Short mmCIF file of C-alpha atoms in Angstrom, two decimals:
data_model
loop_
_atom_site.label_atom_id
_atom_site.label_comp_id
_atom_site.label_asym_id
_atom_site.label_seq_id
_atom_site.Cartn_x
_atom_site.Cartn_y
_atom_site.Cartn_z
CA MET A 1 302.81 107.45 190.77
CA LEU A 2 300.43 104.95 192.27
CA THR A 3 302.46 101.83 191.50
CA GLY A 4 303.30 101.36 195.17
CA GLU A 5 299.64 101.44 196.10
CA TYR A 6 298.68 98.83 193.52
CA ILE A 7 301.59 96.63 194.55
CA ALA A 8 300.26 96.86 198.12
CA ILE A 9 296.83 95.72 196.90
CA GLY A 10 298.42 92.84 194.98
CA VAL A 11 300.34 91.67 198.05
CA PHE A 12 297.19 91.97 200.14
CA ALA A 13 295.21 89.94 197.60
CA LEU A 14 297.86 87.22 197.78
CA ILE A 15 297.70 87.14 201.58
CA ALA A 16 293.90 87.10 201.50
CA MET A 17 293.98 84.06 199.19
CA VAL A 18 296.61 82.23 201.23
CA PHE A 19 294.87 82.71 204.59
CA PRO A 20 291.87 80.41 203.85
CA VAL A 21 294.21 77.82 202.31
CA ILE A 22 296.28 77.79 205.50
CA THR A 23 293.19 77.21 207.60
CA PHE A 24 292.17 74.33 205.29
CA LEU A 25 295.61 72.74 205.72
CA LEU A 26 295.47 73.28 209.48
CA SER A 27 292.10 71.57 209.64
CA ARG A 28 293.48 68.69 207.55
CA LEU A 29 295.93 67.99 210.39
CA LEU A 30 293.20 67.97 213.01
CA ARG A 31 290.14 66.43 211.40
CA PRO A 32 289.19 62.77 211.08
CA THR A 33 288.57 61.15 207.70
CA LYS A 34 286.22 58.17 207.75
CA PRO A 35 284.92 57.72 204.22
CA GLU A 36 281.55 56.08 203.82
CA PRO A 37 279.79 56.00 200.45
CA ASP A 38 276.56 57.47 201.78
CA LYS A 39 278.32 60.51 203.21
CA TYR A 40 279.29 61.66 199.75
CA LEU A 41 275.81 61.70 198.27
CA THR A 42 274.24 65.04 197.40
CA TYR A 43 272.07 66.28 200.27
CA GLU A 44 268.39 66.19 199.46
CA CYS A 45 266.60 66.13 202.82
CA GLY A 46 267.43 62.48 203.37
CA LEU A 47 265.89 61.13 200.18
CA ILE A 48 268.06 59.35 197.63
CA PRO A 49 268.96 62.19 195.24
CA PHE A 50 267.54 61.92 191.76
CA GLY A 51 268.79 63.51 188.58
CA ASP A 52 271.37 66.22 188.09
CA ALA A 53 271.00 69.77 189.36
CA ARG A 54 272.53 71.29 186.22
CA LYS A 55 269.48 71.33 184.02
CA PRO A 56 268.21 74.12 181.81
CA TYR A 57 266.71 76.53 184.28
CA ASP A 58 264.05 79.16 183.76
CA VAL A 59 265.77 82.43 184.62
CA GLN A 60 262.75 84.63 185.12
CA TYR A 61 264.73 87.80 185.60
CA TYR A 62 266.70 87.94 182.35
CA LEU A 63 265.10 91.27 181.40
CA PHE A 64 266.44 92.76 184.63
CA ALA A 65 269.86 91.47 183.63
CA LEU A 66 269.63 93.22 180.26
CA LEU A 67 268.56 96.49 181.89
CA PHE A 68 271.25 96.07 184.51
CA VAL A 69 274.02 96.05 181.92
CA VAL A 70 272.74 99.27 180.37
CA PHE A 71 272.28 101.11 183.67
CA ASP A 72 275.56 99.90 185.12
CA VAL A 73 277.51 101.29 182.19
CA GLU A 74 275.64 104.57 182.49
CA ALA A 75 276.43 104.72 186.21
CA VAL A 76 280.13 104.30 185.42
CA VAL A 77 279.87 107.12 182.87
CA LEU A 78 278.37 109.37 185.55
CA PHE A 79 281.25 108.88 188.00
CA PRO A 80 283.79 111.21 186.35
CA TRP A 81 281.02 113.79 185.96
CA ALA A 82 280.28 113.63 189.69
CA GLU A 83 283.94 113.87 190.60
CA ILE A 84 284.84 116.98 188.60
CA PHE A 85 281.46 118.65 189.20
CA LYS A 86 282.73 121.09 191.85
CA SER A 87 286.17 121.80 190.45
CA PHE A 88 285.36 122.13 186.73
CA GLY A 89 284.60 125.87 186.72
CA ASN A 90 281.66 126.11 184.33
CA ILE A 91 279.21 124.52 186.74
CA THR A 92 276.04 125.52 184.83
CA LEU A 93 277.20 123.64 181.73
CA LEU A 94 277.98 120.53 183.78
CA LEU A 95 274.67 120.80 185.63
CA ILE A 96 272.64 121.03 182.41
CA GLU A 97 274.55 118.16 180.83
CA GLY A 98 274.18 116.03 183.94
CA ILE A 99 270.47 116.73 184.24
CA ILE A 100 269.96 115.82 180.57
CA PHE A 101 271.82 112.56 181.14
CA ILE A 102 269.80 111.73 184.25
CA VAL A 103 266.53 112.57 182.46
CA VAL A 104 267.49 110.26 179.59
CA LEU A 105 268.20 107.55 182.15
CA ALA A 106 264.84 108.18 183.80
CA LEU A 107 263.08 108.08 180.41
CA GLY A 108 264.72 104.73 179.73
CA LEU A 109 263.48 103.48 183.07
CA ILE A 110 259.95 104.74 182.38
CA TYR A 111 260.00 103.06 178.96
CA ALA A 112 261.10 99.75 180.50
CA TRP A 113 258.41 100.14 183.15
CA ARG A 114 255.67 100.78 180.58
CA GLU A 115 256.84 97.85 178.47
CA LYS A 116 256.38 95.72 181.64
CA ALA A 117 260.05 94.78 181.73
CA LEU A 118 260.08 95.44 185.49
CA GLU A 119 257.71 92.59 186.27
CA TRP A 120 258.71 89.19 187.56
CA ARG A 121 257.50 86.81 184.90
CA MET B 1 319.83 100.69 212.26
CA VAL B 2 316.09 100.31 212.40
CA ALA B 3 315.60 103.95 211.45
CA GLU B 4 317.87 103.49 208.42
CA LEU B 5 315.94 100.43 207.34
CA VAL B 6 312.65 102.33 207.70
CA ASP B 7 314.09 105.24 205.72
CA TYR B 8 315.28 102.89 202.98
CA ILE B 9 311.86 101.21 202.75
CA MET B 10 310.13 104.58 202.72
CA SER B 11 312.29 105.79 199.84
CA ASN B 12 311.62 102.75 197.66
CA LYS B 13 308.10 102.69 196.17
CA ILE B 14 308.03 98.95 195.53
CA LEU B 15 309.40 97.96 198.95
CA LEU B 16 307.03 100.41 200.61
CA GLY B 17 304.10 98.90 198.70
CA ILE B 18 305.05 95.35 199.66
CA SER B 19 305.57 96.19 203.33
CA LYS B 20 302.33 98.16 203.48
CA GLY B 21 300.49 95.26 201.86
CA VAL B 22 301.90 92.79 204.39
CA VAL B 23 301.58 94.87 207.57
CA VAL B 24 298.26 96.62 206.97
CA GLY B 25 296.91 93.58 205.12
CA LEU B 26 297.58 91.29 208.08
CA PHE B 27 296.05 93.91 210.36
CA ILE B 28 292.92 94.06 208.20
CA ILE B 29 292.59 90.27 208.17
CA LEU B 30 293.09 90.14 211.93
CA TYR B 31 290.57 92.91 212.46
CA ALA B 32 288.01 91.30 210.15
CA SER B 33 288.43 87.88 211.78
CA LEU B 34 288.14 89.18 215.34
CA MET B 35 285.17 91.28 214.32
CA VAL B 36 283.46 88.23 212.78
CA LEU B 37 284.07 86.15 215.91
CA PHE B 38 282.69 88.94 218.05
CA LEU B 39 279.72 89.49 215.73
CA THR B 40 278.60 85.85 215.81
CA TRP B 41 278.38 86.24 219.59
CA VAL B 42 276.68 89.66 219.44
CA GLU B 43 274.17 88.45 216.89
CA ARG B 44 273.13 85.48 219.02
CA LYS B 45 273.03 87.60 222.16
CA VAL B 46 270.94 90.35 220.52
CA ALA B 47 268.61 87.75 218.99
CA ALA B 48 268.24 86.11 222.37
CA ARG B 49 267.48 89.40 224.11
CA ILE B 50 264.86 90.28 221.51
CA HIS B 51 263.31 86.82 221.93
CA VAL B 52 263.47 87.22 225.73
CA ARG B 53 265.89 84.36 226.36
CA TYR B 54 269.49 84.15 227.53
CA GLY B 55 271.52 83.17 224.48
CA PRO B 56 275.00 81.65 224.85
CA ASN B 57 276.06 81.95 228.52
CA ARG B 58 278.01 78.79 229.37
CA THR B 59 281.41 79.29 227.73
CA GLY B 60 283.30 82.02 229.56
CA PRO B 61 281.85 85.22 231.00
CA TYR B 62 278.54 86.04 229.26
CA GLY B 63 279.33 83.24 226.82
CA LEU B 64 282.04 85.39 225.24
CA LEU B 65 284.19 82.37 224.38
CA GLN B 66 281.38 80.74 222.38
CA PRO B 67 282.84 81.83 219.00
CA LEU B 68 286.20 80.24 219.89
CA ALA B 69 284.43 77.03 220.85
CA ASP B 70 282.58 77.08 217.53
CA GLY B 71 285.85 77.65 215.68
CA ALA B 72 287.50 74.76 217.51
CA LYS B 73 284.55 72.57 216.60
CA LEU B 74 284.50 73.59 212.93
CA ILE B 75 288.24 73.05 212.41
CA GLN B 76 287.92 69.44 213.61
CA LYS B 77 285.02 68.57 211.33
CA GLU B 78 285.42 66.11 208.52
CA ASP B 79 285.66 67.73 205.11
CA ILE B 80 283.05 66.27 202.77
CA ILE B 81 282.96 66.94 199.03
CA PRO B 82 280.03 65.16 197.37
CA TYR B 83 280.77 62.78 194.49
CA ALA B 84 278.66 64.82 192.13
CA ALA B 85 280.41 68.11 192.91
CA ASP B 86 283.07 69.81 190.84
CA ARG B 87 286.00 69.39 193.24
CA LEU B 88 288.20 72.26 192.05
CA ILE B 89 285.53 74.96 191.95
CA PHE B 90 283.98 73.60 195.13
CA THR B 91 287.27 74.16 196.94
CA LEU B 92 288.10 77.49 195.32
CA ALA B 93 284.74 79.10 196.13
CA PRO B 94 285.40 79.62 199.89
CA VAL B 95 288.91 80.90 199.14
CA PHE B 96 287.58 83.51 196.72
CA ALA B 97 284.68 84.30 199.02
CA PHE B 98 287.08 85.25 201.79
CA ALA B 99 289.51 87.11 199.51
CA PHE B 100 286.81 89.17 197.77
CA ALA B 101 285.24 89.96 201.12
CA VAL B 102 288.40 91.47 202.63
CA LEU B 103 289.82 93.10 199.47
CA PRO B 104 287.51 96.18 199.51
CA PHE B 105 289.04 97.13 202.89
CA ALA B 106 292.29 97.90 201.06
CA ALA B 107 291.03 101.32 199.93
CA MET B 108 289.14 102.14 203.12
CA PRO B 109 290.95 104.36 205.62
CA LEU B 110 291.04 102.85 209.10
CA ALA B 111 292.20 106.12 210.69
CA ASP B 112 293.57 109.49 209.59
CA GLY B 113 296.54 108.45 207.46
CA LEU B 114 296.21 104.70 208.05
CA ILE B 115 295.26 102.99 204.81
CA LEU B 116 296.56 100.06 202.79
CA ALA B 117 296.43 101.75 199.40
CA ASP B 118 295.61 105.42 199.01
CA LEU B 119 294.00 105.32 195.56
CA ASN B 120 292.59 108.33 193.73
CA VAL B 121 289.67 106.15 192.53
CA ALA B 122 289.11 104.57 195.93
CA LEU B 123 285.30 104.53 195.84
CA LEU B 124 285.21 103.02 192.37
CA TYR B 125 287.65 100.33 193.52
CA ILE B 126 285.56 99.61 196.62
CA ILE B 127 282.32 99.29 194.64
CA ALA B 128 283.95 97.12 191.98
CA LEU B 129 285.53 94.76 194.49
CA ALA B 130 282.37 94.59 196.59
CA SER B 131 280.29 93.57 193.59
CA LEU B 132 282.70 90.69 192.91
CA SER B 133 281.32 88.97 196.00
CA ILE B 134 278.56 87.45 193.89
CA ILE B 135 281.07 85.27 191.98
CA PRO B 136 282.06 82.89 194.82
CA VAL B 137 278.37 82.44 195.65
CA ILE B 138 277.61 81.35 192.10
CA MET B 139 280.74 79.17 192.06
CA ALA B 140 279.66 77.45 195.27
CA GLY B 141 276.09 76.99 194.11
CA TRP B 142 277.09 75.62 190.74
CA ALA B 143 279.91 73.36 191.91
CA SER B 144 277.81 71.70 194.63
CA ASN B 145 275.51 70.17 192.01
CA ASN B 146 272.71 70.37 194.52
CA LYS B 147 269.31 71.73 193.57
CA TYR B 148 269.01 73.89 196.66
CA SER B 149 272.49 75.33 196.18
CA LEU B 150 271.86 76.18 192.56
CA LEU B 151 268.57 77.85 193.41
CA GLY B 152 270.35 79.84 196.10
CA ALA B 153 273.01 80.97 193.64
CA MET B 154 270.40 82.00 191.08
CA ARG B 155 268.57 83.98 193.73
CA ALA B 156 271.84 85.66 194.70
CA ALA B 157 272.24 86.71 191.08
CA ALA B 158 268.72 88.15 191.02
CA LEU B 159 269.49 90.08 194.19
CA ASN B 160 272.76 91.37 192.77
CA LEU B 161 270.97 92.67 189.68
CA SER B 162 268.57 94.58 191.91
CA TYR B 163 270.67 96.35 194.54
CA GLU B 164 273.76 97.28 192.57
CA ILE B 165 272.53 100.33 190.66
CA PRO B 166 270.68 102.11 193.50
CA LEU B 167 273.79 101.52 195.64
CA VAL B 168 276.13 103.05 193.05
CA LEU B 169 273.82 106.01 192.40
CA SER B 170 273.39 106.76 196.10
CA ILE B 171 277.16 106.75 196.59
CA MET B 172 277.40 109.12 193.62
CA GLY B 173 275.40 111.68 195.62
CA VAL B 174 278.20 111.69 198.19
CA VAL B 175 280.80 112.08 195.44
CA LEU B 176 278.86 115.08 194.08
CA VAL B 177 278.75 116.79 197.48
CA VAL B 178 282.44 116.25 198.23
CA GLY B 179 283.85 116.36 194.70
CA SER B 180 286.29 113.50 195.20
CA LEU B 181 286.40 109.72 194.94
CA ASN B 182 289.01 109.49 197.67
CA VAL B 183 287.59 108.37 201.01
CA PHE B 184 290.11 110.53 202.92
CA ASP B 185 288.72 113.63 201.23
CA ILE B 186 285.19 112.50 202.00
CA VAL B 187 285.93 112.09 205.72
CA LYS B 188 287.91 115.34 205.79
CA TYR B 189 284.88 117.11 204.33
CA GLN B 190 282.75 115.78 207.19
CA THR B 191 285.03 117.12 209.94
CA GLU B 192 283.72 120.65 209.34
CA TYR B 193 280.67 122.14 211.05
CA ILE B 194 277.47 123.75 209.82
CA PHE B 195 276.86 127.07 211.67
CA GLY B 196 279.74 126.09 213.92
CA ILE B 197 277.77 123.49 215.92
CA ILE B 198 276.21 120.74 213.80
CA PRO B 199 278.84 118.32 212.48
CA LYS B 200 278.78 118.29 208.68
CA TRP B 201 278.17 114.55 208.40
CA ILE B 202 276.87 113.71 204.96
CA ILE B 203 273.76 112.01 206.36
CA ILE B 204 272.49 115.52 207.20
CA LEU B 205 273.05 116.67 203.62
CA GLN B 206 271.96 113.40 201.98
CA PRO B 207 269.15 111.81 204.03
CA LEU B 208 267.43 110.36 200.96
CA GLY B 209 270.77 109.13 199.61
CA PHE B 210 271.48 107.42 202.91
CA PHE B 211 268.10 105.72 202.91
CA VAL B 212 268.71 104.30 199.42
CA PHE B 213 272.27 103.33 200.37
CA PHE B 214 271.14 101.59 203.54
CA VAL B 215 268.37 99.55 201.93
CA ALA B 216 270.68 98.60 199.07
CA SER B 217 273.51 97.66 201.39
CA ILE B 218 271.25 95.37 203.42
CA ALA B 219 270.82 93.45 200.17
CA GLU B 220 274.56 93.71 199.51
CA MET B 221 275.18 91.96 202.83
CA SER B 222 272.35 89.53 201.92
CA ARG B 223 270.67 89.79 205.28
CA ILE B 224 267.00 89.44 206.18
CA PRO B 225 264.71 90.85 204.70
CA PHE B 226 266.80 90.29 201.56
CA ASP B 227 268.76 87.14 202.44
CA MET B 228 267.85 85.37 199.20
CA PRO B 229 271.03 83.29 198.71
CA GLU B 230 270.46 81.51 202.01
CA SER B 231 266.80 81.67 203.00
CA GLU B 232 267.28 78.73 205.33
CA SER B 233 263.59 77.98 205.77
CA GLU B 234 263.15 77.55 201.99
CA LEU B 235 266.49 76.31 200.67
CA ILE B 236 268.03 74.54 203.72
CA ALA B 237 271.20 76.66 203.65
CA GLY B 238 271.12 77.97 200.09
CA PHE B 239 274.45 78.04 198.31
CA HIS B 240 276.43 76.48 201.18
CA THR B 241 274.18 73.48 201.80
CA GLU B 242 276.92 71.01 200.82
CA TYR B 243 279.77 72.68 202.70
CA SER B 244 281.23 71.41 205.94
CA GLY B 245 284.18 72.09 208.21
CA MET B 246 286.56 74.93 207.45
CA LYS B 247 285.12 75.55 203.99
CA PHE B 248 281.74 76.29 205.53
CA ALA B 249 283.49 78.44 208.13
CA MET B 250 285.14 80.50 205.38
CA LEU B 251 281.82 81.11 203.62
CA LEU B 252 280.29 82.17 206.92
CA PHE B 253 283.29 84.42 207.58
CA ALA B 254 282.85 86.05 204.19
CA GLU B 255 279.22 86.75 204.92
CA TYR B 256 279.93 88.44 208.24
CA ILE B 257 282.84 90.37 206.73
CA HIS B 258 280.36 91.80 204.20
CA MET B 259 278.38 93.06 207.16
CA VAL B 260 281.48 94.67 208.70
CA PHE B 261 282.35 96.16 205.31
CA GLY B 262 278.88 97.55 204.67
CA SER B 263 278.57 99.23 208.03
CA MET B 264 282.12 100.62 207.86
CA LEU B 265 281.40 102.07 204.43
CA ALA B 266 278.22 103.67 205.80
CA VAL B 267 280.23 105.17 208.67
CA LEU B 268 282.93 106.55 206.39
CA LEU B 269 280.56 107.95 203.77
CA PHE B 270 277.64 109.17 205.86
CA PHE B 271 278.52 109.29 209.57
CA GLY B 272 281.74 111.27 209.56
CA GLY B 273 284.24 108.40 209.74
CA TRP B 274 286.57 108.98 212.69
CA HIS B 275 285.12 112.40 213.42
CA LEU B 276 283.38 112.95 216.73
CA PRO B 277 282.52 116.40 218.07
CA GLY B 278 285.03 117.20 220.80
CA LEU B 279 287.51 114.51 219.80
CA GLY B 280 289.80 117.14 218.30
CA TYR B 281 290.32 118.73 221.74
CA VAL B 282 291.22 115.37 223.26
CA LEU B 283 293.75 114.72 220.52
CA SER B 284 295.41 118.14 220.79
CA PHE B 285 295.50 117.65 224.58
CA LEU B 286 297.27 114.32 224.09
CA GLU B 287 299.71 115.88 221.65
CA ASN B 288 301.26 117.84 224.51
CA PHE B 289 302.32 114.68 226.31
CA LEU B 290 303.29 112.29 223.53
CA SER B 291 306.02 112.66 220.96
CA GLY B 292 305.75 112.01 217.21
CA PHE B 293 305.40 108.28 216.67
CA ALA B 294 303.68 107.41 219.95
CA TYR B 295 301.17 110.19 219.35
CA THR B 296 300.43 108.88 215.86
CA VAL B 297 299.79 105.38 217.19
CA VAL B 298 297.50 106.64 219.96
CA LYS B 299 295.66 108.89 217.51
CA TRP B 300 295.17 106.01 215.09
CA ALA B 301 293.93 103.76 217.88
CA ILE B 302 291.39 106.34 219.05
CA GLN B 303 290.15 107.13 215.54
CA PHE B 304 289.93 103.45 214.63
CA GLY B 305 288.00 102.87 217.85
CA VAL B 306 285.53 105.61 216.88
CA ILE B 307 284.94 104.02 213.47
CA VAL B 308 284.45 100.56 215.00
CA ALA B 309 282.06 101.93 217.63
CA LYS B 310 279.94 103.67 215.00
CA ALA B 311 280.02 100.57 212.80
CA LEU B 312 278.87 98.42 215.72
CA ALA B 313 275.93 100.77 216.25
CA ILE B 314 274.91 100.28 212.60
CA MET B 315 275.36 96.52 212.91
CA PHE B 316 273.07 96.54 215.92
CA VAL B 317 270.39 98.22 213.79
CA LEU B 318 270.95 95.52 211.14
CA MET B 319 270.44 92.77 213.73
CA TRP B 320 267.36 94.55 215.01
CA ILE B 321 265.96 94.65 211.47
CA ARG B 322 266.73 90.95 211.07
CA MET B 323 264.84 90.09 214.23
CA THR B 324 261.89 92.33 213.34
CA LEU B 325 261.08 91.80 209.67
CA PRO B 326 260.11 88.64 207.79
CA ARG B 327 261.91 87.62 204.62
CA ALA B 328 260.71 89.37 201.46
CA ARG B 329 259.46 87.16 198.67
CA LEU B 330 261.95 86.74 195.84
CA HIS B 331 259.79 88.00 193.02
CA SER B 332 258.99 91.24 194.84
CA ILE B 333 262.64 92.20 195.38
CA PRO B 334 263.85 93.18 191.86
CA THR B 335 260.54 94.94 191.27
CA PHE B 336 260.91 96.86 194.53
CA TYR B 337 264.47 97.94 193.77
CA TRP B 338 263.86 98.93 190.18
CA LYS B 339 260.47 100.59 190.63
CA TYR B 340 260.97 102.42 193.93
CA LEU B 341 264.60 102.64 194.95
CA LEU B 342 266.12 103.42 191.55
CA PRO B 343 263.78 106.39 190.82
CA LEU B 344 264.47 107.63 194.37
CA ALA B 345 268.21 107.41 193.72
CA LEU B 346 267.85 109.28 190.42
CA ILE B 347 265.76 112.02 192.08
CA ASN B 348 268.33 112.30 194.86
CA LEU B 349 271.11 112.64 192.29
CA GLY B 350 269.25 115.40 190.42
CA ILE B 351 268.41 117.34 193.60
CA THR B 352 271.98 117.01 194.85
CA ALA B 353 273.43 118.25 191.56
CA VAL B 354 271.17 121.33 191.58
CA ALA B 355 271.86 122.00 195.27
CA VAL B 356 275.62 121.72 194.83
CA ALA B 357 275.49 124.02 191.79
CA VAL B 358 273.44 126.63 193.68
CA VAL B 359 275.03 126.48 197.15
CA GLY B 360 278.49 125.41 196.06
#
């Protein structure tokens, strides 16, 4: 059925990966290489860098991330509904079901809002 | 001989897929690259005009060769990977950035019948691939082992969490109106007319949906006022602070390709794709003179030109916005998207569903 189309995407993905690599190799032929120890230090506005960047980091938006997972899954669930909406036949049934789903989503959003999950902390 | 070969390729699904991937894929990469080169010039020129200065005007007529000069400079630059960086991920990030930036184009029609892969779930594929673009940013930020880069990557993640859902929900309004996930069907729907005069572009039916889509896609392209991953006045260059030479060029390419992608998607979904009032007469006029294959090529060229012209108009608006507005503060962005844009998108979806059920 659609195998040809997905093969085309696979080939395209391969080309898209190879293209940057080719430009890197091309630039390797043209560019100078003059190693100096100071060049390879981490850039920190000219100061001598201190410490490591990979430290435990306060992610202040983790609640957004939790909500995001929930809403993203619900958005994916809504896609088939939106696609068959016109061609299904019993449009009232689909409309009522869809509205109920959207209202539940909205209620979830209102709950998160009232619980102050939508604040940057 | 050639005709037989073409027939044989056409009859074999796998060969057809491979040849389509190579030919259209190379075309897409060429198009995206030329567009990026052109855009870097346009952006500087527009910025200069808005600032009342000249902009690049030394290299070639109107400075049009400036992007080539920049490319020639970047390809000769020494490639520096800091000692502290993770070499493998540091190198892979630009490769993935470029690949993920061009991959969504695979399911986007470039003209009537010209597409790399005609999927039945095209929109879902496009959204999924477009949201992958966050991964190379995080890879680059993490691998650099630089505080500014890591902060830029974390900000990119915060931005991604904000815009994604309003974007998906606003696109769903379009799907509801048309009843298909295939972009061909969506553009075909827009070639009709309301009352015989007004073109049935979806922006007329979905103004609220377009507003949500546009604001969300500005964040998707990470441009001012939502250019959190870079914010050059706060984080030097954000996630690509440590990059130099061609690797930097690839990250920059990816960023501009996102801009091309976002405006092309807006054109296809909301502004009628290749449809222009009156273009149909021109095409049927041309059909009298040209035979089969030549006509198809000319038709594709014209339709592709229409899409690019409309996309350039949207990109001009994006540059205008960039020159006009200051950068939003990070902590206000997720709040703005979740508190204002998401409810708007939900309301739009509800109204659209009722309207489609009533009007049909």
